[in-house]
Tab-separated table of C-alpha atoms (C1' of nucleotides) in Angstrom:
chain	number	residue	atom	x	y	z
A	222	MET	CA	97.744	137.271	108.118
A	223	LYS	CA	95.203	134.653	107.220
A	224	ASN	CA	93.537	136.738	104.555
A	225	ASN	CA	96.816	137.809	103.134
A	226	ASN	CA	97.839	134.200	102.680
A	227	ASP	CA	94.515	133.344	101.154
A	228	ILE	CA	94.924	136.006	98.534
A	229	ASN	CA	98.439	134.877	97.730
A	230	GLU	CA	97.253	131.351	97.361
A	231	LYS	CA	94.436	132.321	95.035
A	232	GLN	CA	96.745	134.308	92.828
A	233	PHE	CA	99.191	131.462	92.730
A	234	LEU	CA	96.501	129.017	91.688
A	235	GLU	CA	95.186	131.247	88.952
A	236	GLN	CA	98.569	131.904	87.532
A	237	TYR	CA	99.496	128.249	87.785
A	238	SER	CA	96.363	127.101	86.022
A	239	ALA	CA	96.950	129.640	83.303
A	240	ASP	CA	100.227	127.901	82.540
A	241	GLU	CA	102.231	130.963	83.369
A	242	TYR	CA	104.252	128.723	85.596
A	243	GLU	CA	106.442	125.953	84.358
A	244	LYS	CA	105.565	122.441	85.494
A	245	PRO	CA	108.037	120.022	87.002
A	246	SER	CA	108.728	116.709	85.301
A	247	VAL	CA	107.700	113.560	87.114
A	248	ALA	CA	109.685	110.343	87.035
A	249	VAL	CA	109.405	107.024	88.799
A	250	ASP	CA	112.624	105.465	90.040
A	251	MET	CA	112.722	101.886	91.213
A	252	VAL	CA	114.730	100.227	93.904
A	253	LEU	CA	114.683	96.643	92.716
A	254	PHE	CA	115.966	94.288	95.375
A	255	THR	CA	116.805	90.641	95.024
A	256	ILE	CA	118.845	88.135	96.990
A	257	ASP	CA	121.860	86.725	95.229
A	258	GLU	CA	125.004	85.081	96.571
A	259	ASP	CA	123.583	85.228	100.050
A	260	THR	CA	123.298	89.010	100.066
A	261	LEU	CA	120.734	91.672	99.343
A	262	LYS	CA	121.402	93.284	95.988
A	263	CYS	CA	119.954	96.215	94.083
A	264	ALA	CA	119.674	96.678	90.332
A	265	LEU	CA	121.533	99.692	88.979
A	266	VAL	CA	122.104	101.119	85.529
A	267	LYS	CA	125.213	102.892	84.302
A	268	ARG	CA	124.364	106.308	82.956
A	269	SER	CA	125.455	106.887	79.400
A	270	GLU	CA	124.757	110.601	79.372
A	271	HIS	CA	125.233	113.722	81.391
A	272	PRO	CA	124.646	114.569	84.121
A	273	PHE	CA	126.483	111.971	86.216
A	274	LYS	CA	127.743	110.288	83.050
A	275	ASP	CA	129.261	106.829	83.733
A	276	MET	CA	127.914	106.781	87.273
A	277	TYR	CA	125.367	104.298	88.469
A	278	ALA	CA	121.767	105.237	89.045
A	279	LEU	CA	118.438	103.629	89.787
A	280	PRO	CA	116.456	102.525	86.758
A	281	GLY	CA	113.653	104.972	86.107
A	282	VAL	CA	111.219	106.299	83.544
A	283	PHE	CA	109.343	109.514	83.062
A	284	VAL	CA	105.646	109.375	83.741
A	285	GLY	CA	103.577	109.741	80.600
A	286	ILE	CA	100.653	112.142	80.594
A	287	GLU	CA	98.188	109.318	80.086
A	288	GLU	CA	99.853	106.834	82.374
A	289	SER	CA	99.367	106.216	86.090
A	290	LEU	CA	102.371	106.101	88.394
A	291	ASP	CA	101.968	102.363	88.869
A	292	ASP	CA	101.752	101.844	85.126
A	293	ALA	CA	104.890	103.875	84.599
A	294	LEU	CA	106.629	101.684	87.135
A	295	LYS	CA	105.425	98.515	85.447
A	296	ARG	CA	106.780	99.826	82.174
A	297	GLY	CA	110.084	100.453	83.894
A	298	ILE	CA	110.193	96.995	85.418
A	299	ALA	CA	109.387	95.353	82.096
A	300	ALA	CA	112.089	97.365	80.359
A	301	LYS	CA	114.709	96.749	82.997
A	302	ALA	CA	114.066	93.281	84.288
A	303	GLY	CA	112.004	91.782	81.491
A	304	LEU	CA	109.283	90.545	83.768
A	305	HIS	CA	105.750	91.097	84.949
A	306	GLY	CA	103.683	90.345	87.992
A	307	ILE	CA	106.310	91.003	90.622
A	308	TYR	CA	105.791	92.644	93.975
A	309	PHE	CA	106.110	96.411	94.189
A	310	GLU	CA	104.998	99.254	96.397
A	311	GLN	CA	105.421	102.982	96.387
A	312	LEU	CA	108.069	104.305	98.734
A	313	TYR	CA	108.387	108.061	98.853
A	314	THR	CA	108.371	111.072	96.589
A	315	TRP	CA	111.536	113.118	96.375
A	316	GLY	CA	111.029	116.730	95.532
A	317	ALA	CA	114.122	118.781	96.358
A	318	VAL	CA	114.472	121.563	93.801
A	319	ASP	CA	118.076	120.812	92.921
A	320	ARG	CA	118.003	117.027	92.909
A	321	ASP	CA	118.578	117.031	89.160
A	322	PRO	CA	120.940	119.711	87.805
A	323	ARG	CA	119.268	119.793	84.382
A	324	MET	CA	115.747	120.603	85.363
A	325	ARG	CA	113.142	120.181	88.020
A	326	ILE	CA	112.312	116.514	88.302
A	327	ILE	CA	110.141	115.072	91.017
A	328	SER	CA	110.855	111.405	91.575
A	329	VAL	CA	108.280	108.950	92.874
A	330	SER	CA	110.321	106.039	94.188
A	331	TYR	CA	109.138	102.458	94.262
A	332	LEU	CA	110.361	99.319	95.920
A	333	ALA	CA	110.314	96.149	93.808
A	334	LEU	CA	111.187	92.688	95.105
A	335	VAL	CA	111.962	89.738	92.902
A	336	PRO	CA	113.499	86.277	93.245
A	337	LYS	CA	116.851	86.075	91.520
A	338	GLU	CA	115.662	83.273	89.215
A	339	LYS	CA	113.013	85.477	87.636
A	340	LEU	CA	115.382	88.326	86.980
A	341	ASP	CA	116.762	89.109	83.569
A	342	THR	CA	120.355	87.915	83.601
A	343	THR	CA	121.576	91.148	82.050
A	344	ALA	CA	120.539	93.149	85.103
A	345	GLU	CA	123.493	94.672	86.909
A	346	LEU	CA	123.277	93.863	90.590
A	347	TYR	CA	125.267	95.421	93.410
A	348	SER	CA	125.142	94.399	97.014
A	349	ILE	CA	123.978	96.888	99.606
A	350	ASP	CA	127.463	96.866	101.095
A	351	GLU	CA	129.074	97.678	97.755
A	352	ILE	CA	126.590	100.456	97.160
A	353	GLY	CA	127.490	101.872	100.544
A	354	GLU	CA	131.000	102.451	99.211
A	355	MET	CA	129.904	103.792	95.820
A	356	SER	CA	128.734	107.254	94.970
A	357	LEU	CA	125.564	107.239	92.923
A	358	ALA	CA	123.888	109.712	90.614
A	359	PHE	CA	121.351	112.251	91.923
A	360	ASP	CA	119.929	111.447	95.358
A	361	HIS	CA	119.702	107.775	94.516
A	362	LYS	CA	121.898	106.578	97.345
A	363	LYS	CA	119.536	108.168	99.833
A	364	ILE	CA	116.602	106.527	98.067
A	365	ILE	CA	118.223	103.104	98.333
A	366	GLU	CA	118.910	103.653	102.024
A	367	TYR	CA	115.275	104.597	102.491
A	368	ALA	CA	114.190	101.435	100.683
A	369	ARG	CA	116.574	99.333	102.750
A	370	GLU	CA	115.035	100.673	105.948
A	371	ARG	CA	111.525	100.073	104.681
A	372	VAL	CA	112.352	96.459	103.948
A	373	LYS	CA	113.986	95.952	107.333
A	374	ASN	CA	110.953	97.338	109.114
A	375	LYS	CA	108.377	95.621	106.987
A	376	VAL	CA	109.845	92.135	107.226
A	377	ASN	CA	108.491	91.783	110.731
A	378	TYR	CA	104.881	92.654	110.087
A	379	SER	CA	104.299	91.590	106.491
A	380	ASN	CA	105.069	88.770	104.098
A	381	ILE	CA	107.563	90.566	101.889
A	382	ALA	CA	110.283	88.019	102.654
A	383	PHE	CA	108.404	85.482	100.535
A	384	GLU	CA	108.817	87.730	97.498
A	385	PHE	CA	112.484	86.789	97.333
A	386	LEU	CA	111.746	83.085	96.952
A	387	SER	CA	109.979	81.029	94.339
A	388	GLU	CA	106.666	79.443	95.119
A	389	GLU	CA	108.110	76.459	96.943
A	390	PHE	CA	110.882	76.806	99.447
A	391	THR	CA	112.402	75.179	102.499
A	392	LEU	CA	112.389	76.707	105.950
A	393	PRO	CA	116.191	77.033	106.050
A	394	GLN	CA	115.933	79.053	102.815
A	395	LEU	CA	113.173	81.233	104.226
A	396	GLN	CA	115.075	81.769	107.456
A	397	ARG	CA	118.140	82.839	105.488
A	398	VAL	CA	116.041	85.445	103.672
A	399	TYR	CA	114.834	86.810	106.979
A	400	GLU	CA	118.372	86.902	108.321
A	401	ILE	CA	119.660	88.769	105.295
A	402	LEU	CA	116.832	91.283	105.354
A	403	LEU	CA	117.074	91.838	109.102
A	404	ASP	CA	120.870	91.627	109.010
A	405	LYS	CA	121.069	89.428	112.076
A	406	PRO	CA	121.050	85.708	112.892
A	407	LEU	CA	117.848	84.080	114.108
A	408	TYR	CA	117.214	81.071	116.270
A	409	LYS	CA	115.863	78.216	114.214
A	410	ALA	CA	113.220	76.984	116.627
A	411	ASN	CA	111.908	80.476	117.381
A	412	PHE	CA	111.826	81.376	113.722
A	413	ARG	CA	109.774	78.313	112.900
A	414	LYS	CA	107.272	79.000	115.637
A	415	LYS	CA	106.786	82.516	114.371
A	416	ILE	CA	106.292	81.796	110.690
A	417	GLU	CA	104.313	78.593	111.189
A	418	PRO	CA	100.934	80.318	110.659
A	419	LEU	CA	102.127	81.875	107.388
A	420	ILE	CA	103.111	78.723	105.570
A	421	THR	CA	101.513	75.545	104.355
A	422	ASP	CA	103.111	72.191	103.873
A	423	THR	CA	103.555	70.677	100.443
A	424	GLU	CA	104.101	66.950	100.515
A	425	LYS	CA	107.456	67.351	98.811
A	426	MET	CA	111.015	67.220	100.110
A	427	THR	CA	114.369	68.304	98.788
A	428	SER	CA	116.736	65.481	97.845
A	429	GLY	CA	120.172	64.675	96.533
A	430	GLU	CA	122.266	66.550	99.061
A	431	ALA	CA	124.672	64.925	101.472
A	432	HIS	CA	122.580	65.603	104.516
A	433	ARG	CA	119.042	65.388	105.814
A	434	PRO	CA	116.514	66.610	103.237
A	435	SER	CA	114.112	69.376	104.162
A	436	LYS	CA	110.400	69.834	103.587
A	437	LEU	CA	109.112	72.163	100.924
A	438	TYR	CA	106.533	74.739	101.898
A	439	LYS	CA	104.334	77.279	100.165
A	440	GLN	CA	103.057	80.590	101.430
A	441	LYS	CA	99.588	80.218	102.973
B	152	MET	CA	112.099	91.217	74.308
B	153	LYS	CA	114.598	92.942	76.501
B	154	ASN	CA	116.193	94.886	73.684
B	155	ASN	CA	112.880	95.847	72.305
B	156	ASN	CA	111.860	97.344	75.596
B	157	ASP	CA	115.152	99.159	75.920
B	158	ILE	CA	114.656	100.813	72.586
B	159	ASN	CA	111.137	101.833	73.431
B	160	GLU	CA	112.346	103.299	76.678
B	161	LYS	CA	115.083	105.282	74.976
B	162	GLN	CA	112.696	106.711	72.444
B	163	PHE	CA	110.288	107.625	75.190
B	164	LEU	CA	112.981	109.438	77.127
B	165	GLU	CA	114.181	111.375	74.146
B	166	GLN	CA	110.743	112.446	73.178
B	167	TYR	CA	109.894	113.301	76.721
B	168	SER	CA	112.991	115.401	77.245
B	169	ALA	CA	112.315	117.211	74.011
B	170	ASP	CA	109.045	118.424	75.504
B	171	GLU	CA	107.044	116.675	72.882
B	172	TYR	CA	105.099	115.200	75.726
B	173	GLU	CA	102.936	117.180	78.040
B	174	LYS	CA	103.899	117.199	81.699
B	175	PRO	CA	101.492	116.450	84.519
B	176	SER	CA	100.800	119.062	87.163
B	177	VAL	CA	101.930	118.313	90.695
B	178	ALA	CA	99.997	119.339	93.779
B	179	VAL	CA	100.369	118.683	97.472
B	180	ASP	CA	97.201	117.922	99.423
B	181	MET	CA	97.175	117.895	103.172
B	182	VAL	CA	95.268	115.802	105.626
B	183	LEU	CA	95.332	118.033	108.671
B	184	PHE	CA	94.148	116.197	111.751
B	185	THR	CA	93.349	117.628	115.128
B	186	ILE	CA	91.404	116.480	118.163
B	187	ASP	CA	88.343	118.518	119.025
B	188	GLU	CA	85.252	117.694	121.063
B	189	ASP	CA	86.788	114.366	121.982
B	190	THR	CA	87.022	113.174	118.368
B	191	LEU	CA	89.532	113.115	115.566
B	192	LYS	CA	88.749	115.796	113.014
B	193	CYS	CA	90.100	116.736	109.620
B	194	ALA	CA	90.274	120.177	108.018
B	195	LEU	CA	88.337	120.508	104.767
B	196	VAL	CA	87.645	123.336	102.362
B	197	LYS	CA	84.498	123.881	100.377
B	198	ARG	CA	85.265	124.137	96.692
B	199	SER	CA	84.056	127.335	95.078
B	200	GLU	CA	84.678	126.232	91.519
B	201	HIS	CA	84.221	123.338	89.174
B	202	PRO	CA	84.877	120.496	89.205
B	203	PHE	CA	83.123	119.267	92.346
B	204	LYS	CA	81.803	122.763	93.034
B	205	ASP	CA	80.361	123.131	96.559
B	206	MET	CA	81.815	119.810	97.646
B	207	TYR	CA	84.418	119.482	100.321
B	208	ALA	CA	88.032	118.742	99.532
B	209	LEU	CA	91.408	118.606	101.203
B	210	PRO	CA	93.329	121.854	101.281
B	211	GLY	CA	96.085	121.790	98.694
B	212	VAL	CA	98.416	123.874	96.588
B	213	PHE	CA	100.239	123.386	93.347
B	214	VAL	CA	103.963	122.851	93.593
B	215	GLY	CA	105.952	125.765	92.218
B	216	ILE	CA	108.839	125.097	89.868
B	217	GLU	CA	111.355	126.464	92.356
B	218	GLU	CA	109.772	125.037	95.442
B	219	SER	CA	110.355	121.689	97.164
B	220	LEU	CA	107.413	119.489	98.062
B	221	ASP	CA	107.890	120.184	101.758
B	222	ASP	CA	108.023	123.912	101.087
B	223	ALA	CA	104.832	123.723	99.066
B	224	LEU	CA	103.190	121.954	101.980
B	225	LYS	CA	104.405	124.571	104.452
B	226	ARG	CA	102.941	127.253	102.226
B	227	GLY	CA	99.670	125.354	102.219
B	228	ILE	CA	99.640	124.965	105.985
B	229	ALA	CA	100.386	128.627	106.509
B	230	ALA	CA	97.622	129.625	104.116
B	231	LYS	CA	95.077	127.264	105.577
B	232	ALA	CA	95.779	127.106	109.250
B	233	GLY	CA	97.776	130.276	109.765
B	234	LEU	CA	100.585	128.544	111.587
B	235	HIS	CA	104.132	127.339	111.353
B	236	GLY	CA	106.298	124.717	112.968
B	237	ILE	CA	103.739	121.952	113.196
B	238	TYR	CA	104.320	118.275	112.659
B	239	PHE	CA	103.951	116.897	109.159
B	240	GLU	CA	105.075	113.945	107.106
B	241	GLN	CA	104.610	112.803	103.546
B	242	LEU	CA	101.997	110.105	103.069
B	243	TYR	CA	101.626	108.824	99.548
B	244	THR	CA	101.522	110.058	95.993
B	245	TRP	CA	98.324	109.566	94.048
B	246	GLY	CA	98.740	109.281	90.337
B	247	ALA	CA	95.646	107.808	88.711
B	248	VAL	CA	95.184	109.372	85.293
B	249	ASP	CA	91.573	110.371	85.828
B	250	ARG	CA	91.701	111.551	89.408
B	251	ASP	CA	91.043	115.100	88.269
B	252	PRO	CA	88.616	115.520	85.363
B	253	ARG	CA	90.176	118.788	84.173
B	254	MET	CA	93.712	117.692	83.651
B	255	ARG	CA	96.409	115.332	84.789
B	256	ILE	CA	97.293	116.198	88.358
B	257	ILE	CA	99.553	114.098	90.521
B	258	SER	CA	98.918	114.670	94.198
B	259	VAL	CA	101.558	114.234	96.867
B	260	SER	CA	99.610	113.847	100.086
B	261	TYR	CA	100.843	114.892	103.485
B	262	LEU	CA	99.700	114.260	107.010
B	263	ALA	CA	99.741	117.242	109.377
B	264	LEU	CA	98.944	117.059	113.077
B	265	VAL	CA	98.148	120.045	115.234
B	266	PRO	CA	96.680	120.746	118.664
B	267	LYS	CA	93.273	122.374	118.377
B	268	GLU	CA	94.419	125.465	120.313
B	269	LYS	CA	97.003	126.342	117.675
B	270	LEU	CA	94.575	126.036	114.818
B	271	ASP	CA	93.096	129.004	113.070
B	272	THR	CA	89.519	129.265	114.286
B	273	THR	CA	88.221	129.723	110.766
B	274	ALA	CA	89.308	126.210	109.777
B	275	GLU	CA	86.386	123.958	108.955
B	276	LEU	CA	86.710	120.726	110.850
B	277	TYR	CA	84.798	117.504	110.276
B	278	SER	CA	85.024	114.389	112.348
B	279	ILE	CA	86.234	111.182	110.754
B	280	ASP	CA	82.792	109.685	111.315
B	281	GLU	CA	81.074	112.574	109.548
B	282	ILE	CA	83.505	112.345	106.674
B	283	GLY	CA	82.683	108.662	106.377
B	284	GLU	CA	79.120	109.689	105.489
B	285	MET	CA	80.084	112.527	103.154
B	286	SER	CA	81.200	112.312	99.572
B	287	LEU	CA	84.295	114.356	98.893
B	288	ALA	CA	85.887	115.833	95.794
B	289	PHE	CA	88.428	113.878	93.741
B	290	ASP	CA	89.949	110.877	95.507
B	291	HIS	CA	90.207	112.804	98.738
B	292	LYS	CA	88.117	110.436	100.790
B	293	LYS	CA	90.518	107.630	100.001
B	294	ILE	CA	93.427	109.864	100.951
B	295	ILE	CA	91.862	110.632	104.322
B	296	GLU	CA	91.270	106.942	104.953
B	297	TYR	CA	94.898	106.291	104.118
B	298	ALA	CA	95.979	108.991	106.546
B	299	ARG	CA	93.692	107.619	109.239
B	300	GLU	CA	95.301	104.198	108.912
B	301	ARG	CA	98.787	105.675	109.018
B	302	VAL	CA	97.988	107.467	112.250
B	303	LYS	CA	96.466	104.379	113.819
B	304	ASN	CA	99.538	102.315	112.992
B	305	LYS	CA	102.067	104.931	113.901
B	306	VAL	CA	100.655	105.739	117.319
B	307	ASN	CA	102.120	102.541	118.711
B	308	TYR	CA	105.703	102.989	117.605
B	309	SER	CA	106.190	106.742	117.513
B	310	ASN	CA	105.378	109.874	119.468
B	311	ILE	CA	102.805	111.359	117.125
B	312	ALA	CA	100.138	111.351	119.844
B	313	PHE	CA	101.972	114.203	121.566
B	314	GLU	CA	101.441	116.387	118.496
B	315	PHE	CA	97.779	116.747	119.408
B	316	LEU	CA	98.550	118.273	122.799
B	317	SER	CA	100.253	121.441	123.904
B	318	GLU	CA	103.614	121.276	125.588
B	319	GLU	CA	102.246	120.453	129.023
B	320	PHE	CA	99.548	117.878	129.512
B	321	THR	CA	98.129	115.450	132.024
B	322	LEU	CA	98.243	111.705	131.650
B	323	PRO	CA	94.459	111.397	131.434
B	324	GLN	CA	94.598	113.832	128.520
B	325	LEU	CA	97.362	111.897	126.829
B	326	GLN	CA	95.565	108.611	127.366
B	327	ARG	CA	92.432	110.071	125.815
B	328	VAL	CA	94.435	111.043	122.725
B	329	TYR	CA	95.743	107.495	122.425
B	330	GLU	CA	92.248	106.109	122.830
B	331	ILE	CA	90.834	108.374	120.145
B	332	LEU	CA	93.630	107.604	117.718
B	333	LEU	CA	93.514	103.866	118.356
B	334	ASP	CA	89.724	103.919	118.597
B	335	LYS	CA	89.649	101.674	121.647
B	336	PRO	CA	89.733	102.039	125.438
B	337	LEU	CA	93.000	101.494	127.299
B	338	TYR	CA	93.732	100.397	130.838
B	339	LYS	CA	95.028	103.294	132.885
B	340	ALA	CA	97.761	101.449	134.757
B	341	ASN	CA	99.087	99.692	131.668
B	342	PHE	CA	99.040	102.888	129.642
B	343	ARG	CA	101.060	104.675	132.273
B	344	LYS	CA	103.668	101.951	132.434
B	345	LYS	CA	104.069	102.070	128.692
B	346	ILE	CA	104.451	105.806	128.207
B	347	GLU	CA	106.473	106.383	131.365
B	348	PRO	CA	109.816	106.445	129.504
B	349	LEU	CA	108.503	109.018	127.016
B	350	ILE	CA	107.497	111.702	129.465
B	351	THR	CA	109.070	113.890	132.089
B	352	ASP	CA	107.457	115.344	135.148
B	353	THR	CA	106.904	119.064	135.549
B	354	GLU	CA	106.377	120.145	139.138
B	355	LYS	CA	102.966	121.535	138.267
B	356	MET	CA	99.457	120.255	138.840
B	357	THR	CA	96.063	121.074	137.438
B	358	SER	CA	93.668	122.778	139.826
B	359	GLY	CA	90.170	124.170	140.230
B	360	GLU	CA	88.178	121.120	139.253
B	361	ALA	CA	85.857	119.252	141.570
B	362	HIS	CA	88.039	116.216	141.861
B	363	ARG	CA	91.596	115.177	142.438
B	364	PRO	CA	94.057	117.300	140.448
B	365	SER	CA	96.499	115.639	138.073
B	366	LYS	CA	100.170	116.158	137.427
B	367	LEU	CA	101.373	117.986	134.361
B	368	TYR	CA	103.977	116.332	132.170
B	369	LYS	CA	106.101	117.238	129.164
B	370	GLN	CA	107.398	115.042	126.395
B	371	LYS	CA	110.914	113.802	127.140
C	19	DC	C1'	81.362	112.344	153.462
C	20	DA	C1'	79.902	111.820	148.698
C	21	DA	C1'	81.000	112.249	143.914
C	22	DA	C1'	84.366	112.330	140.738
C	23	DT	C1'	88.610	111.681	138.760
C	24	DA	C1'	93.821	110.621	139.573
C	25	DG	C1'	96.980	107.334	140.450
C	26	DT	C1'	99.170	102.447	142.079
C	27	DG	C1'	100.022	97.219	143.027
C	28	DT	C1'	99.895	92.816	141.409
C	29	DC	C1'	98.359	88.568	139.154
C	30	DT	C1'	97.844	86.336	134.588
C	31	DT	C1'	98.804	85.553	129.887
C	32	DT	C1'	101.527	85.858	125.802
C	33	DG	C1'	105.350	85.926	123.078
C	34	DA	C1'	110.370	86.620	122.279
C	35	DG	C1'	114.741	84.705	123.197
C	36	DA	C1'	118.164	81.178	124.382
C	37	DC	C1'	119.772	76.646	124.224
C	38	DA	C1'	119.960	71.739	124.165
C	39	DC	C1'	118.425	67.999	122.176
C	40	DT	C1'	116.877	64.435	118.403
C	41	DA	C1'	116.331	63.066	113.261
C	42	DT	C1'	117.770	61.809	108.588
C	43	DC	C1'	120.237	62.133	104.619
C	44	DG	C1'	124.924	60.765	101.636
C	45	DT	C1'	129.456	58.834	101.871
D	200	DA	C1'	129.765	55.380	111.887
D	201	DC	C1'	130.506	60.299	110.658
D	202	DG	C1'	129.735	64.805	108.923
D	203	DA	C1'	126.389	67.831	107.846
D	204	DT	C1'	122.125	69.989	107.916
D	205	DA	C1'	116.934	69.526	109.271
D	206	DG	C1'	113.846	69.726	112.756
D	207	DT	C1'	111.814	69.731	117.982
D	208	DG	C1'	111.059	70.466	123.281
D	209	DT	C1'	111.281	73.375	126.925
D	210	DC	C1'	113.007	76.836	130.209
D	211	DT	C1'	113.449	81.886	131.099
D	212	DC	C1'	112.277	86.534	130.948
D	213	DA	C1'	109.934	90.736	129.605
D	214	DA	C1'	105.942	92.983	128.062
D	215	DA	C1'	100.864	93.290	127.434
D	216	DG	C1'	96.500	92.745	129.476
D	217	DA	C1'	93.090	92.612	133.197
D	218	DC	C1'	91.422	94.101	137.462
D	219	DA	C1'	91.164	95.698	142.079
D	220	DC	C1'	92.621	98.786	145.034
D	221	DT	C1'	94.078	103.568	147.239
D	222	DA	C1'	94.431	108.874	146.964
D	223	DT	C1'	92.972	113.675	146.632
D	224	DT	C1'	90.365	117.280	145.232
D	225	DT	C1'	85.525	120.266	145.487
D	226	DG	C1'	81.002	121.055	147.206
DNA sequence: CAAATAGTGTCTTTGAGACACTATCGT
DNA sequence: ACGATAGTGTCTCAAAGACACTATTTG
């Protein structure tokens, strides 16, 4: 049994190396989240070609032979959102054989988070709820759901919530981000106790609104 | 700026699709952990060919064009460890351009966990501490460190510890697994309170040893 | 009964959750 | 003064941590 498998494996490797086997294509697809109109939204692109023509899909690029996965993603972000230096992390690699009807494409998915203000205004944004009702190209709906879960989990043990805000923010703003990402209301006092060690006071305040102004903070 | 990038992206896609660009190879590499001699160990293979000849590396296979990533991994596990039906999960995809000196290979890494008893006896196992002192082929040391961290984190909010034991086990055994994975001692009483909801009593006991026997449990 | 390991009871500390209260702006 | 939102004090409850104790086997 063991030896038999070993031999099979060796043959496979030799044949593969000899280019007798076709290689899959590799793409990176990005789930770019932002918060807009008090909801979590994801950037989508309308496909102009088959397959899934006229359906929405995640923005993505093929990985060049002399380009790392992260670099391919950065190229994709720059092309799609016209920006640099935003937060991203790799999510998961999707490798079902039939995920693309044209040919074998393995997709390395990434999560990207960006404050709405930084985002190119031409980006098409759809709320998570809307996307839930839509049908997307390829397995992209599943990828977005995966990303949504990752964000929900990671909010509690990381600082990703800050990625949705600009450098200075108020605690009510930050709390709202947490509430949107966690999809549940939070108690103000408890929230403040918990995030206190993560933030640092600026001396500034908001002003001009018809109610008590709030302090501006920065991430520590 | 935006339009310029869009055009570049379109050109890239067209050229890529037209196979004017070379495709990377895709491999799956597995970090197979087990517990043996009271330590966490990882399966390695000694490379018989260049590059990194005679150095140790993670077992891996190339992904066939008609084979999903998970299927490729299962093939690798069967070849290496001579077994089926063990726990595995995808870890991370490594895509640095120069990670393999021969050619561009993107590696999708997987974590596999198996009780020592199920493992093929020919597997070469090295403890995490030993591996820390060794130098491994490619970026495989980094991959193992990544896997080690994943396990350490996941122990606390999942049931992966059970994957290192056979179906029936004692609580001292289970506690020892937790201690090895977390790399710290645990209080017996507290440990038992915490895992109580995860386990179910069998009516059996251990016997034959020169001390009080212990109950055998199964995972709930 | 001695050595060794299995198993339990309970006090303390920490942090999450709930809620009521006070503070400060513009109109 | 009022409406609206910002910000604080404190009680409760559940879980994590620490430690001391009891129980059951073999030799």
